[in-house]
CSV table of C-alpha atoms in Angstrom, one decimal:
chain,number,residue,atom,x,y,z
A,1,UNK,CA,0.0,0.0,0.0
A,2,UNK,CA,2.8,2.6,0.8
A,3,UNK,CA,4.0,1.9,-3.3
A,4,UNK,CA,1.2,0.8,-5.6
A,5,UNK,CA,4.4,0.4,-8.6
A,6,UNK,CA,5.0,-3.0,-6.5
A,7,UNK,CA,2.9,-6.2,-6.0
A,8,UNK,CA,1.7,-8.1,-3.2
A,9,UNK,CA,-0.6,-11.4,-3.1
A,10,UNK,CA,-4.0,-11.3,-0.8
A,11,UNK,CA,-2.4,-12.6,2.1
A,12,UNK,CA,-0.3,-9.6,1.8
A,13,UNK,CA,3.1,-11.0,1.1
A,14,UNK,CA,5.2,-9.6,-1.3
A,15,UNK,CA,5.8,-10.2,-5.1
A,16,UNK,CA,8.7,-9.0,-6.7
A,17,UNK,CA,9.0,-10.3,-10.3
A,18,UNK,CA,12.2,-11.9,-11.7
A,19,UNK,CA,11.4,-12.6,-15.0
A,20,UNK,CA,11.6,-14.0,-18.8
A,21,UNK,CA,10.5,-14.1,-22.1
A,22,UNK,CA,9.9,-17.9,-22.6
A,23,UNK,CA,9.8,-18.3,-26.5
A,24,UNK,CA,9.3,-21.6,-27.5
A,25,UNK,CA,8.7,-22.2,-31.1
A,26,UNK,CA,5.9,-25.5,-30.6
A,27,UNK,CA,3.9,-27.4,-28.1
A,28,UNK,CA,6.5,-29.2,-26.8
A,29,UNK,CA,6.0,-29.7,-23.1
A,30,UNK,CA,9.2,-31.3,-22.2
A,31,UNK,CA,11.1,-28.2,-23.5
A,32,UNK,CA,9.3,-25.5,-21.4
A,33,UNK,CA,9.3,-28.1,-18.3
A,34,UNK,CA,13.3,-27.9,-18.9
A,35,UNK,CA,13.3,-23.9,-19.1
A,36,UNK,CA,11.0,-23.5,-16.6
A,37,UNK,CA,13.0,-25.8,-14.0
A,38,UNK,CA,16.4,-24.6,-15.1
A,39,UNK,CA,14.9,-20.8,-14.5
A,40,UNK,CA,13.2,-21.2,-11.2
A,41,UNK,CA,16.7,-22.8,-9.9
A,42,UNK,CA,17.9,-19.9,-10.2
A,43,UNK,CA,15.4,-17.4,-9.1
A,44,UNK,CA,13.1,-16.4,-11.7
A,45,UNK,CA,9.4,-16.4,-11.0
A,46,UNK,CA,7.8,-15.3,-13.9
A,47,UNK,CA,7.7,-16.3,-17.2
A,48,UNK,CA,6.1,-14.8,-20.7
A,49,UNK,CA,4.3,-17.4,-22.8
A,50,UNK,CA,3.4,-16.5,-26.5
A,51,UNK,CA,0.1,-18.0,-27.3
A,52,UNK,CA,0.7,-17.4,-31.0
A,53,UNK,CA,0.4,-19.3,-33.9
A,54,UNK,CA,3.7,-20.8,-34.1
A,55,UNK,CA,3.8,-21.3,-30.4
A,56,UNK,CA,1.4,-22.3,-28.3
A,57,UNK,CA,-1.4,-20.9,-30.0
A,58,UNK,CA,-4.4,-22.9,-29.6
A,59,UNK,CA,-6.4,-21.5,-32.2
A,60,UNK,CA,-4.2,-22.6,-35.4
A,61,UNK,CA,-7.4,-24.8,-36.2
A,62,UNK,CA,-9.6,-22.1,-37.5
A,63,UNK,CA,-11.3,-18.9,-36.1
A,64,UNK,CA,-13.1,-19.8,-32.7
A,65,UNK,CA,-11.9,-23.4,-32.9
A,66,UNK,CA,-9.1,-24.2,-30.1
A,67,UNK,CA,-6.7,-26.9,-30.2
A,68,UNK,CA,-6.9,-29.8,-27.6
A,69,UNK,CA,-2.7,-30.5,-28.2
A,70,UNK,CA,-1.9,-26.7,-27.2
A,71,UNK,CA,-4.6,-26.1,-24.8
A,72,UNK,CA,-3.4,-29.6,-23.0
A,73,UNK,CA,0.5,-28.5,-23.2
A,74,UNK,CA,-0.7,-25.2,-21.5
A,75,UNK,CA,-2.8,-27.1,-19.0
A,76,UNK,CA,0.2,-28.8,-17.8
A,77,UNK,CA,2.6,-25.6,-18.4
A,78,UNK,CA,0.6,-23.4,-15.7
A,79,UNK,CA,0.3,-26.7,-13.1
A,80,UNK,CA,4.1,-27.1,-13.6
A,81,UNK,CA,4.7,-23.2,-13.1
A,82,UNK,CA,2.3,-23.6,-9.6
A,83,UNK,CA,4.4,-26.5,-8.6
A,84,UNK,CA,7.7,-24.5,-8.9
A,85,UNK,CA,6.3,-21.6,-7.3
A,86,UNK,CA,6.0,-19.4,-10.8
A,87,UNK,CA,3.9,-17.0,-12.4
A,88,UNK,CA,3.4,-16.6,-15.9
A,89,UNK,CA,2.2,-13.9,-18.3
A,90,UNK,CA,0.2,-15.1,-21.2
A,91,UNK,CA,0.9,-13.4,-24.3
A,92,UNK,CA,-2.0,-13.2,-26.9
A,93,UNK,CA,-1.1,-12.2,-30.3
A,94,UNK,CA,2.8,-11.1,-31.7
A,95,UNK,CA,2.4,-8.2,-34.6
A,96,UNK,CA,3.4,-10.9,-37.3
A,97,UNK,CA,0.2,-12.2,-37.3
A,98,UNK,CA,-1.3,-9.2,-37.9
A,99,UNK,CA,0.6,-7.9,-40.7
A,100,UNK,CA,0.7,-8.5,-44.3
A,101,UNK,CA,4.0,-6.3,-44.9
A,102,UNK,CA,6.1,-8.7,-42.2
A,103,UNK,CA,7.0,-11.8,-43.9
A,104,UNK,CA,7.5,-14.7,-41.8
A,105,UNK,CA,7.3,-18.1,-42.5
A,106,UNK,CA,6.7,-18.8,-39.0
A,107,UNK,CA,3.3,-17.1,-38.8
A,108,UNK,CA,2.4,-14.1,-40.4
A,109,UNK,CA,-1.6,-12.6,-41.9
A,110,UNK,CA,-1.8,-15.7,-44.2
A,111,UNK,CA,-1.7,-17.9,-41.3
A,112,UNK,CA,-4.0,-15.9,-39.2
A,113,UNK,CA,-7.4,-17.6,-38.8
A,114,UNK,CA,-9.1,-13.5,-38.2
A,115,UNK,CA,-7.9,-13.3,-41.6
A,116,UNK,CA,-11.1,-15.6,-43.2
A,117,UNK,CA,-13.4,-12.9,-41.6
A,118,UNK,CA,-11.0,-9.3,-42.4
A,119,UNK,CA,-10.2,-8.0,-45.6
A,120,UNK,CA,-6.9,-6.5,-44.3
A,121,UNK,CA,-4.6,-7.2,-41.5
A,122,UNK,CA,-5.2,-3.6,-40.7
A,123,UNK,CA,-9.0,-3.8,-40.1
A,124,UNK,CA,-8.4,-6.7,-37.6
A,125,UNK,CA,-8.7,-3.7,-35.0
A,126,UNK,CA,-12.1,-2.7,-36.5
A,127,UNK,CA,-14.0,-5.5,-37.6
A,128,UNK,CA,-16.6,-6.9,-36.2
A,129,UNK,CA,-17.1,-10.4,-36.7
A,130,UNK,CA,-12.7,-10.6,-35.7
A,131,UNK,CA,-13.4,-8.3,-32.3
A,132,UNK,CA,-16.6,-10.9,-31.4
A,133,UNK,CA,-14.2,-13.7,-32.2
A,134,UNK,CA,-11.5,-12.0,-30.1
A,135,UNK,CA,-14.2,-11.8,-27.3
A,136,UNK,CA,-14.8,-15.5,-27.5
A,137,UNK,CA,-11.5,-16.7,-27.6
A,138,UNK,CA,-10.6,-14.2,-24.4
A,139,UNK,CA,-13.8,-16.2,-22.5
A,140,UNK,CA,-12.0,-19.8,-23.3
A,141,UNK,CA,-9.1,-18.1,-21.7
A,142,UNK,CA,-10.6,-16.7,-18.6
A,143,UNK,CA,-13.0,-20.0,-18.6
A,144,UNK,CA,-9.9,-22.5,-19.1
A,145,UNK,CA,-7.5,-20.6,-17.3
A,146,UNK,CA,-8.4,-17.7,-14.7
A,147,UNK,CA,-8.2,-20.1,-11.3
A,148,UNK,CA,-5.0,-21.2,-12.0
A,149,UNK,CA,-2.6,-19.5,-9.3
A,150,UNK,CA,0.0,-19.5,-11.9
A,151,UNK,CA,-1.7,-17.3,-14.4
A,152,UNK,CA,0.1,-13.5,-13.6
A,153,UNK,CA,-1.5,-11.6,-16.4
A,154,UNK,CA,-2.7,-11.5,-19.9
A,155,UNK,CA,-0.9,-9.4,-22.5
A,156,UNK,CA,-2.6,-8.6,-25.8
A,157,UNK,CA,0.0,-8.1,-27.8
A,158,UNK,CA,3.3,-8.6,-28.5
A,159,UNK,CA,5.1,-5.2,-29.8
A,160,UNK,CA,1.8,-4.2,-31.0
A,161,UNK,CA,3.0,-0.6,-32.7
A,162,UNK,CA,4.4,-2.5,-35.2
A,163,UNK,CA,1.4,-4.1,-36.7
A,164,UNK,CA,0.4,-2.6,-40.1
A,165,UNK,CA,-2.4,-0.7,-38.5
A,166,UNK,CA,-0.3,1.2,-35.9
A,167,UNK,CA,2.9,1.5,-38.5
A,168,UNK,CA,1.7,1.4,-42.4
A,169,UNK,CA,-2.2,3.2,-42.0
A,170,UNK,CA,-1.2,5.6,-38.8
A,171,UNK,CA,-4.6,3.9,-37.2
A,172,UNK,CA,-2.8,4.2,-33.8
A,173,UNK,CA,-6.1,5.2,-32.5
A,174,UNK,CA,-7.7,2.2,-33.9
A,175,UNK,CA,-5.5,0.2,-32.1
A,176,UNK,CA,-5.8,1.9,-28.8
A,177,UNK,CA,-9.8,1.5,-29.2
A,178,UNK,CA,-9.3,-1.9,-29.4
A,179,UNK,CA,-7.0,-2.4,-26.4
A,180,UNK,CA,-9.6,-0.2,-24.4
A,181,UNK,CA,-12.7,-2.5,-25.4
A,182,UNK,CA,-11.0,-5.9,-25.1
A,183,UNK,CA,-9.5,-4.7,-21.8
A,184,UNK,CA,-13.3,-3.9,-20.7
A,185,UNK,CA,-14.7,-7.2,-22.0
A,186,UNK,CA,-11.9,-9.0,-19.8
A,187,UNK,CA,-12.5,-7.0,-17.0
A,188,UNK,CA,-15.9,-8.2,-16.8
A,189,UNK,CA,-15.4,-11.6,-17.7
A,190,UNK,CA,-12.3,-12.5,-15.3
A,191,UNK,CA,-13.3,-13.0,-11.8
A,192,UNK,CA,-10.1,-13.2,-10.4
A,193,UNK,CA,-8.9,-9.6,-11.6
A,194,UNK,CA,-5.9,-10.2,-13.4
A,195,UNK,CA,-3.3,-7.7,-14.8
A,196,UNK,CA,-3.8,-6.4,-18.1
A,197,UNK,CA,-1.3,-5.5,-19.9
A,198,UNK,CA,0.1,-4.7,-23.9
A,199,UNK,CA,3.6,-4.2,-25.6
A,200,UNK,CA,5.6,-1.6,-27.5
A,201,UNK,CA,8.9,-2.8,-29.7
């Protein structure tokens, strides 16, 4: 209470982050058990997981359709984090996904399921039908995942001023509409109050 900039759980003990961008490029349990494990030996207590396409995204299947593999790796990701006395921060989209001027084989606009219902990457921020998709896949989340102690926060996007929308059409605002109504839907939807939170390259 004297310094709102720090954390504290409900019992009132303090949290103090030490923490790491956990990048793994598939659903391959065994390999974030490993980093995890070798991390938390050494003191780190929080970890950022990309639920993107070529990570653990669990919606490579299709628009509103979630995959059983990456929703089961994550299952088993967040008990493992619990049981080593870790947090994690779940990263939603990286800005590859939503460009078309960003080639990467990895994932990129082409890959995207939102793209079968936008035109454009850039109106991903705008549409309709992709914001009420974006809604239900934020409820799986909160649904699936909100009572897990590990769960720190949810990040909406990965360096997200570097999506076509923010860098190629100068829709900044756009953007920053959509952060503002997504962050609202969560708000209501997540019992358990989690951090919000976005990034900037």
């Amino acid at each position: 209470p004297e310094c709102p900039r720090y954390l504290r759980y409900d019992s009132g003990e303090p949290f103090f982050s030490v923490g790491t961008n956990l990048l793994v490029f598939k659903d391959d349990f065994a390999e974030y058990v490993y980093y995890i494990d070798r991390f938390t030996n050494v003191g780190v207590n929080l970890f950022r997981v990309w639920l993107n396409i070529p990570c653990l995204g669990f919606e490579k299947e299709g628009l509103v359709r979630y995959g059983p593999q990456e929703c089961a790796v994550l299952d088993a990701l967040l008990n493992h984090a619990d049981q080593r006395h870790a947090t994690v921060m779940l990263c939603q989209l990286d800005f590859r996904e939503i460009c078309e001027t960003k080639n990467d084989p990895r994932g990129g606009w082409h890959r995207n399921p939102y793209s079968t219902v936008c035109p454009s990457a850039t109106e991903f921020f705008t549409n309709r039908a992709a914001k009420e998709a974006f809604r239900k896949r934020l409820r799986y989340l909160v649904a699936r995942w909100s009572a897990s102690p590990a769960v720190h926060s949810w990040e909406f996007f990965n360096e997200v001023n570097i999506t076509d929308a923010w860098r190629v059409e100068k829709q900044a605002d756009n953007v920053r509409a959509w952060h503002a109504e997504m962050a609202e839907s969560l708000r209501r939807m997540d019992p358990y109050r989690h951090l919000l939170t976005t990034s900037l390259c």
